[in-house]
Amino acid sequence: MLVLLPPSEGKAASGRGAPLKPESLSLPGLAGARAAVLDGLVELCVADEEKARLVLGLSEGLRGEVAKNVELRTAGARPAGELYTGVLYDALDLASLDTAARRRAGKSLLVFSGLWGAVRVGDRIPPYRCSMGVKLPGLGALGAFWRGPMAEVMPEAAGDGLVLDLRSSAYTAAWKPKGAVAERTASVRVLHSQLVDGVEKRSVVSHFNKATKGRMVRDLLRAGAGPKDPDELVTVLRDLGYVVEAGAPARPGRPWELDVVVTEIH
C-alpha cells in the first residue's frame, strides 16, 4: 500500500543536525527537477525579499519565511515526518507509533511537496516555504512543472498494490494515476453528517477532514493492514470502525472515490 499525503504549511521551526543531502532523498528520479526548483527558489529569495514574499503568497507577518528559503542548502534538516506539524500530522502522530508501525510508515507514506516533488517521511529535509500552487520565475506553476517528472517515477513507486490518495487538490495536479494504477487507487473524502430539523445534512469541514485522514492512516498503520485494492480497503476501514460509502468506478481506468462519514468532528 502506498499512501499519498499533502504536506502542511505548519512546520517545525528549525531543522536539526546535518544539512540537506539531496542525493539521499527517496525517488532519485526526481533529482534533476528538485535541483531546478531548489535553485530557482533560493535565487528568488536571495535576490528580492519583497518579490519572493508575493510570489510565495506570504502575508507580511510571514516575511521571515523567505529567509528560511535563503538558507535551504545549509540549514539543519530533520525527517519529513517530524518537519510537518499540521492538523493531519498531529492526528497521525508518527512519533508515538510502535516500532513496527513506524517501519510501515517509512515504507508506505509519501508526502507531496512543491519543492521536493515527493518525499518519504524518513527523508531529511530543512524547513521551507513553497506550496504546489506557486508560480516560480523561470519554471512556472509548480503543479504543472512536476507532472513530467512525476509521471516517470510514480508508476514504479506505486508498484502493483493499492494507492490511497489523501492529497488536497493543489497536490493532485502534480500526478494523476492512469490506467491500471488508477484502478488500484482510492481517493477519500470525509463528510460530516448531522441532523438538522430531522433531516440529514452532510458537509465537508476542512480542519476535521485533515484530522480524520490522519487518524485513519494511523489506524491502518497500527493494524498492520495491507489491502491490495480499493475493495479490500473498504472492508479494512469498516473493520476498524469507519463508516465508508463506496462504489466501483463506472468506467475502467478511473480511481475509486470513497466517502468516510463521521457524526462527530474533533
Tab-separated table of C-alpha atoms in Angstrom:
chain	number	residue	atom	x	y	z
A	1	MET	CA	0.000	0.000	0.000
A	2	LEU	CA	1.227	3.467	-0.930
A	3	VAL	CA	-0.384	6.415	0.871
A	4	LEU	CA	-0.138	9.834	-0.792
A	5	LEU	CA	-0.253	12.757	1.647
A	6	PRO	CA	-0.238	16.531	1.239
A	7	PRO	CA	2.421	18.472	3.149
A	8	SER	CA	1.410	21.053	5.746
A	9	GLU	CA	2.069	24.759	5.915
A	10	GLY	CA	2.813	24.221	9.591
A	11	LYS	CA	6.394	23.030	10.032
A	12	ALA	CA	8.903	22.655	12.816
A	13	ALA	CA	10.621	25.989	13.413
A	14	SER	CA	14.054	24.608	12.598
A	15	GLY	CA	15.856	21.530	11.441
A	16	ARG	CA	18.483	19.751	13.443
A	17	GLY	CA	21.805	18.158	12.701
A	18	ALA	CA	23.340	17.888	9.261
A	19	PRO	CA	22.006	19.959	6.347
A	20	LEU	CA	20.178	18.643	3.315
A	21	LYS	CA	21.799	15.895	1.263
A	22	PRO	CA	19.771	15.872	-1.960
A	23	GLU	CA	21.288	12.590	-3.096
A	24	SER	CA	19.877	10.851	-0.007
A	25	LEU	CA	16.225	11.604	-0.805
A	26	SER	CA	13.867	8.868	-1.969
A	27	LEU	CA	12.681	8.738	-5.591
A	28	PRO	CA	16.080	9.633	-7.076
A	29	GLY	CA	14.478	10.023	-10.490
A	30	LEU	CA	13.247	13.413	-9.245
A	31	ALA	CA	16.778	14.677	-8.523
A	32	GLY	CA	17.070	16.917	-11.583
A	33	ALA	CA	13.676	18.518	-11.067
A	34	ARG	CA	14.361	19.031	-7.357
A	35	ALA	CA	17.637	20.787	-8.153
A	36	ALA	CA	15.872	23.105	-10.610
A	37	VAL	CA	13.175	24.096	-8.102
A	38	LEU	CA	15.678	24.473	-5.272
A	39	ASP	CA	17.928	26.697	-7.397
A	40	GLY	CA	15.007	28.814	-8.578
A	41	LEU	CA	13.549	29.216	-5.094
A	42	VAL	CA	16.827	30.156	-3.426
A	43	GLU	CA	17.689	32.582	-6.232
A	44	LEU	CA	14.304	34.285	-5.924
A	45	CYS	CA	14.572	34.652	-2.146
A	46	VAL	CA	18.167	35.910	-2.206
A	47	ALA	CA	17.541	38.487	-4.931
A	48	ASP	CA	14.374	40.239	-3.758
A	49	GLU	CA	12.665	39.563	-0.445
A	50	GLU	CA	9.505	41.506	-1.294
A	51	LYS	CA	9.080	39.853	-4.683
A	52	ALA	CA	9.687	36.457	-3.082
A	53	ARG	CA	7.040	37.160	-0.451
A	54	LEU	CA	4.485	37.989	-3.135
A	55	VAL	CA	5.376	35.038	-5.363
A	56	LEU	CA	5.135	32.652	-2.412
A	57	GLY	CA	1.795	34.127	-1.342
A	58	LEU	CA	3.010	35.071	2.137
A	59	SER	CA	1.422	37.700	4.341
A	60	GLU	CA	3.533	40.490	5.781
A	61	GLY	CA	3.604	38.620	9.062
A	62	LEU	CA	5.227	35.629	7.372
A	63	ARG	CA	8.003	37.612	5.722
A	64	GLY	CA	10.523	35.715	7.826
A	65	GLU	CA	9.740	32.543	5.873
A	66	VAL	CA	11.649	33.995	2.926
A	67	ALA	CA	14.846	33.940	4.988
A	68	LYS	CA	14.372	30.231	5.659
A	69	ASN	CA	14.385	29.580	1.923
A	70	VAL	CA	17.645	31.519	1.559
A	71	GLU	CA	19.323	29.048	3.943
A	72	LEU	CA	17.908	25.849	2.447
A	73	ARG	CA	21.293	24.399	1.471
A	74	THR	CA	22.915	24.960	4.869
A	75	ALA	CA	20.062	24.771	7.399
A	76	GLY	CA	19.711	21.728	9.616
A	77	ALA	CA	17.396	19.041	8.281
A	78	ARG	CA	15.056	16.615	10.000
A	79	PRO	CA	12.845	13.710	8.845
A	80	ALA	CA	9.834	14.914	6.892
A	81	GLY	CA	7.576	13.070	9.329
A	82	GLU	CA	8.882	15.347	12.082
A	83	LEU	CA	9.049	18.512	9.992
A	84	TYR	CA	5.360	18.696	9.071
A	85	THR	CA	3.236	19.716	12.045
A	86	GLY	CA	-0.194	20.487	10.592
A	87	VAL	CA	-3.559	19.011	11.592
A	88	LEU	CA	-3.190	15.776	9.622
A	89	TYR	CA	0.302	15.114	11.002
A	90	ASP	CA	-0.748	15.922	14.566
A	91	ALA	CA	-3.510	13.318	14.271
A	92	LEU	CA	-1.179	10.824	12.612
A	93	ASP	CA	1.340	11.333	15.467
A	94	LEU	CA	4.111	9.226	13.961
A	95	ALA	CA	6.380	9.626	16.979
A	96	SER	CA	4.005	7.723	19.261
A	97	LEU	CA	3.608	4.702	16.969
A	98	ASP	CA	5.302	1.458	17.919
A	99	THR	CA	8.402	0.330	16.046
A	100	ALA	CA	6.575	-1.922	13.594
A	101	ALA	CA	4.024	0.765	12.698
A	102	ARG	CA	6.756	3.381	12.221
A	103	ARG	CA	8.581	0.980	9.931
A	104	ARG	CA	5.416	0.545	7.877
A	105	ALA	CA	5.016	4.327	7.743
A	106	GLY	CA	8.529	4.710	6.368
A	107	LYS	CA	7.732	2.325	3.533
A	108	SER	CA	4.190	3.352	2.669
A	109	LEU	CA	3.788	7.115	3.241
A	110	LEU	CA	4.742	9.555	0.505
A	111	VAL	CA	4.389	13.306	1.064
A	112	PHE	CA	3.928	15.548	-1.977
A	113	SER	CA	5.718	18.901	-1.966
A	114	GLY	CA	6.031	21.947	-4.190
A	115	LEU	CA	9.787	21.999	-3.544
A	116	TRP	CA	10.758	18.330	-3.409
A	117	GLY	CA	8.109	16.732	-5.606
A	118	ALA	CA	7.536	13.913	-3.147
A	119	VAL	CA	9.470	12.550	-0.183
A	120	ARG	CA	9.112	9.693	2.269
A	121	VAL	CA	8.578	10.516	5.932
A	122	GLY	CA	12.115	9.401	6.781
A	123	ASP	CA	13.772	11.701	4.234
A	124	ARG	CA	15.647	14.516	5.960
A	125	ILE	CA	14.701	17.974	4.671
A	126	PRO	CA	15.047	21.525	6.065
A	127	PRO	CA	12.147	23.875	6.905
A	128	TYR	CA	10.941	25.656	3.756
A	129	ARG	CA	8.040	27.583	2.300
A	130	CYS	CA	6.930	26.739	-1.237
A	131	SER	CA	3.485	25.348	-1.985
A	132	MET	CA	2.483	23.476	-5.119
A	133	GLY	CA	0.379	26.487	-6.175
A	134	VAL	CA	3.412	28.768	-6.529
A	135	LYS	CA	4.433	30.089	-9.959
A	136	LEU	CA	8.213	30.159	-9.709
A	137	PRO	CA	10.062	32.511	-12.108
A	138	GLY	CA	11.669	30.509	-14.878
A	139	LEU	CA	9.711	27.342	-14.073
A	140	GLY	CA	6.099	28.461	-13.983
A	141	ALA	CA	3.320	26.813	-11.982
A	142	LEU	CA	4.871	24.038	-9.916
A	143	GLY	CA	1.848	21.756	-10.236
A	144	ALA	CA	2.398	21.673	-13.989
A	145	PHE	CA	6.195	21.596	-13.673
A	146	TRP	CA	6.145	18.382	-11.628
A	147	ARG	CA	3.800	16.433	-13.924
A	148	GLY	CA	6.513	15.199	-16.261
A	149	PRO	CA	8.999	14.073	-13.589
A	150	MET	CA	6.228	12.503	-11.521
A	151	ALA	CA	4.862	10.591	-14.476
A	152	GLU	CA	8.286	8.975	-14.800
A	153	VAL	CA	8.729	7.844	-11.194
A	154	MET	CA	5.295	7.340	-9.666
A	155	PRO	CA	4.157	4.182	-11.513
A	156	GLU	CA	7.215	2.366	-10.162
A	157	ALA	CA	6.706	3.811	-6.682
A	158	ALA	CA	3.077	2.666	-6.737
A	159	GLY	CA	4.081	-0.869	-7.680
A	160	ASP	CA	1.213	-3.327	-8.083
A	161	GLY	CA	-0.641	-2.556	-4.850
A	162	LEU	CA	-3.221	-0.143	-3.506
A	163	VAL	CA	-2.665	3.614	-3.779
A	164	LEU	CA	-4.542	5.546	-1.090
A	165	ASP	CA	-4.708	9.158	-2.255
A	166	LEU	CA	-5.303	11.659	0.554
A	167	ARG	CA	-3.819	14.700	-1.191
A	168	SER	CA	-5.538	18.054	-1.444
A	169	SER	CA	-6.482	19.335	-4.902
A	170	ALA	CA	-3.381	21.523	-5.314
A	171	TYR	CA	-1.158	18.462	-4.984
A	172	THR	CA	-3.197	16.103	-7.144
A	173	ALA	CA	-2.254	18.425	-10.020
A	174	ALA	CA	1.320	17.113	-9.882
A	175	TRP	CA	0.372	13.488	-10.585
A	176	LYS	CA	-2.847	11.767	-11.552
A	177	PRO	CA	-2.798	7.956	-11.662
A	178	LYS	CA	-3.667	6.456	-15.012
A	179	GLY	CA	-4.613	3.065	-16.396
A	180	ALA	CA	-4.048	0.067	-14.154
A	181	VAL	CA	-2.598	2.225	-11.359
A	182	ALA	CA	-5.749	4.363	-11.335
A	183	GLU	CA	-7.897	1.249	-10.953
A	184	ARG	CA	-5.953	0.413	-7.770
A	185	THR	CA	-6.259	3.965	-6.445
A	186	ALA	CA	-8.783	5.192	-3.902
A	187	SER	CA	-9.284	8.853	-3.014
A	188	VAL	CA	-11.071	9.714	0.217
A	189	ARG	CA	-13.492	12.463	1.114
A	190	VAL	CA	-14.544	13.000	4.729
A	191	LEU	CA	-18.149	14.085	5.254
A	192	HIS	CA	-19.689	15.362	8.490
A	193	SER	CA	-23.224	14.050	8.903
A	194	GLN	CA	-25.689	15.786	11.222
A	195	LEU	CA	-29.437	16.000	11.667
A	196	VAL	CA	-30.973	19.405	11.046
A	197	ASP	CA	-34.710	19.517	11.803
A	198	GLY	CA	-34.799	15.758	11.410
A	199	VAL	CA	-33.089	15.789	8.009
A	200	GLU	CA	-29.556	14.524	7.477
A	201	LYS	CA	-27.171	17.191	6.204
A	202	ARG	CA	-23.642	16.409	5.062
A	203	SER	CA	-20.759	18.819	4.694
A	204	VAL	CA	-17.007	18.871	4.187
A	205	VAL	CA	-15.151	20.609	7.020
A	206	SER	CA	-11.514	21.226	6.145
A	207	HIS	CA	-9.894	21.046	9.591
A	208	PHE	CA	-11.691	17.871	10.636
A	209	ASN	CA	-11.260	16.375	7.176
A	210	LYS	CA	-7.494	16.525	7.732
A	211	ALA	CA	-7.705	15.214	11.291
A	212	THR	CA	-9.865	12.259	10.273
A	213	LYS	CA	-7.476	11.354	7.470
A	214	GLY	CA	-4.557	11.467	9.896
A	215	ARG	CA	-6.332	9.178	12.357
A	216	MET	CA	-7.355	6.839	9.555
A	217	VAL	CA	-3.760	6.430	8.333
A	218	ARG	CA	-2.620	5.927	11.922
A	219	ASP	CA	-5.210	3.189	12.447
A	220	LEU	CA	-4.168	1.431	9.231
A	221	LEU	CA	-0.503	1.526	10.272
A	222	ARG	CA	-1.221	0.277	13.793
A	223	ALA	CA	-3.369	-2.553	12.466
A	224	GLY	CA	-0.667	-3.651	10.048
A	225	ALA	CA	-3.303	-3.591	7.341
A	226	GLY	CA	-2.194	-4.229	3.788
A	227	PRO	CA	-5.216	-4.007	1.495
A	228	LYS	CA	-4.273	-4.794	-2.083
A	229	ASP	CA	-7.068	-2.887	-3.808
A	230	PRO	CA	-9.807	-0.350	-3.028
A	231	ASP	CA	-12.413	-3.037	-2.387
A	232	GLU	CA	-10.225	-4.593	0.318
A	233	LEU	CA	-9.554	-1.119	1.731
A	234	VAL	CA	-13.263	-0.542	2.246
A	235	THR	CA	-13.507	-3.812	4.180
A	236	VAL	CA	-10.477	-2.984	6.329
A	237	LEU	CA	-11.739	0.518	7.166
A	238	ARG	CA	-15.157	-0.805	8.137
A	239	ASP	CA	-13.491	-3.402	10.359
A	240	LEU	CA	-11.611	-0.519	12.019
A	241	GLY	CA	-14.913	1.183	12.789
A	242	TYR	CA	-15.185	3.699	9.977
A	243	VAL	CA	-18.427	4.327	8.111
A	244	VAL	CA	-17.446	4.100	4.443
A	245	GLU	CA	-19.565	4.536	1.348
A	246	ALA	CA	-18.012	3.442	-1.928
A	247	GLY	CA	-18.735	2.117	-5.340
A	248	ALA	CA	-16.574	0.868	-8.173
A	249	PRO	CA	-15.883	3.445	-10.922
A	250	ALA	CA	-18.330	3.474	-13.802
A	251	ARG	CA	-15.506	3.176	-16.341
A	252	PRO	CA	-12.188	1.319	-16.403
A	253	GLY	CA	-9.027	3.294	-15.764
A	254	ARG	CA	-10.610	5.500	-13.123
A	255	PRO	CA	-9.820	5.665	-9.385
A	256	TRP	CA	-12.326	4.751	-6.704
A	257	GLU	CA	-13.909	7.529	-4.652
A	258	LEU	CA	-14.608	6.727	-1.021
A	259	ASP	CA	-16.699	8.765	1.409
A	260	VAL	CA	-15.862	8.386	5.087
A	261	VAL	CA	-18.863	9.631	7.059
A	262	VAL	CA	-18.430	10.971	10.601
A	263	THR	CA	-21.054	12.234	13.050
A	264	GLU	CA	-18.596	13.806	15.480
A	265	ILE	CA	-15.886	16.262	14.499
A	266	HIS	CA	-12.778	16.630	16.621
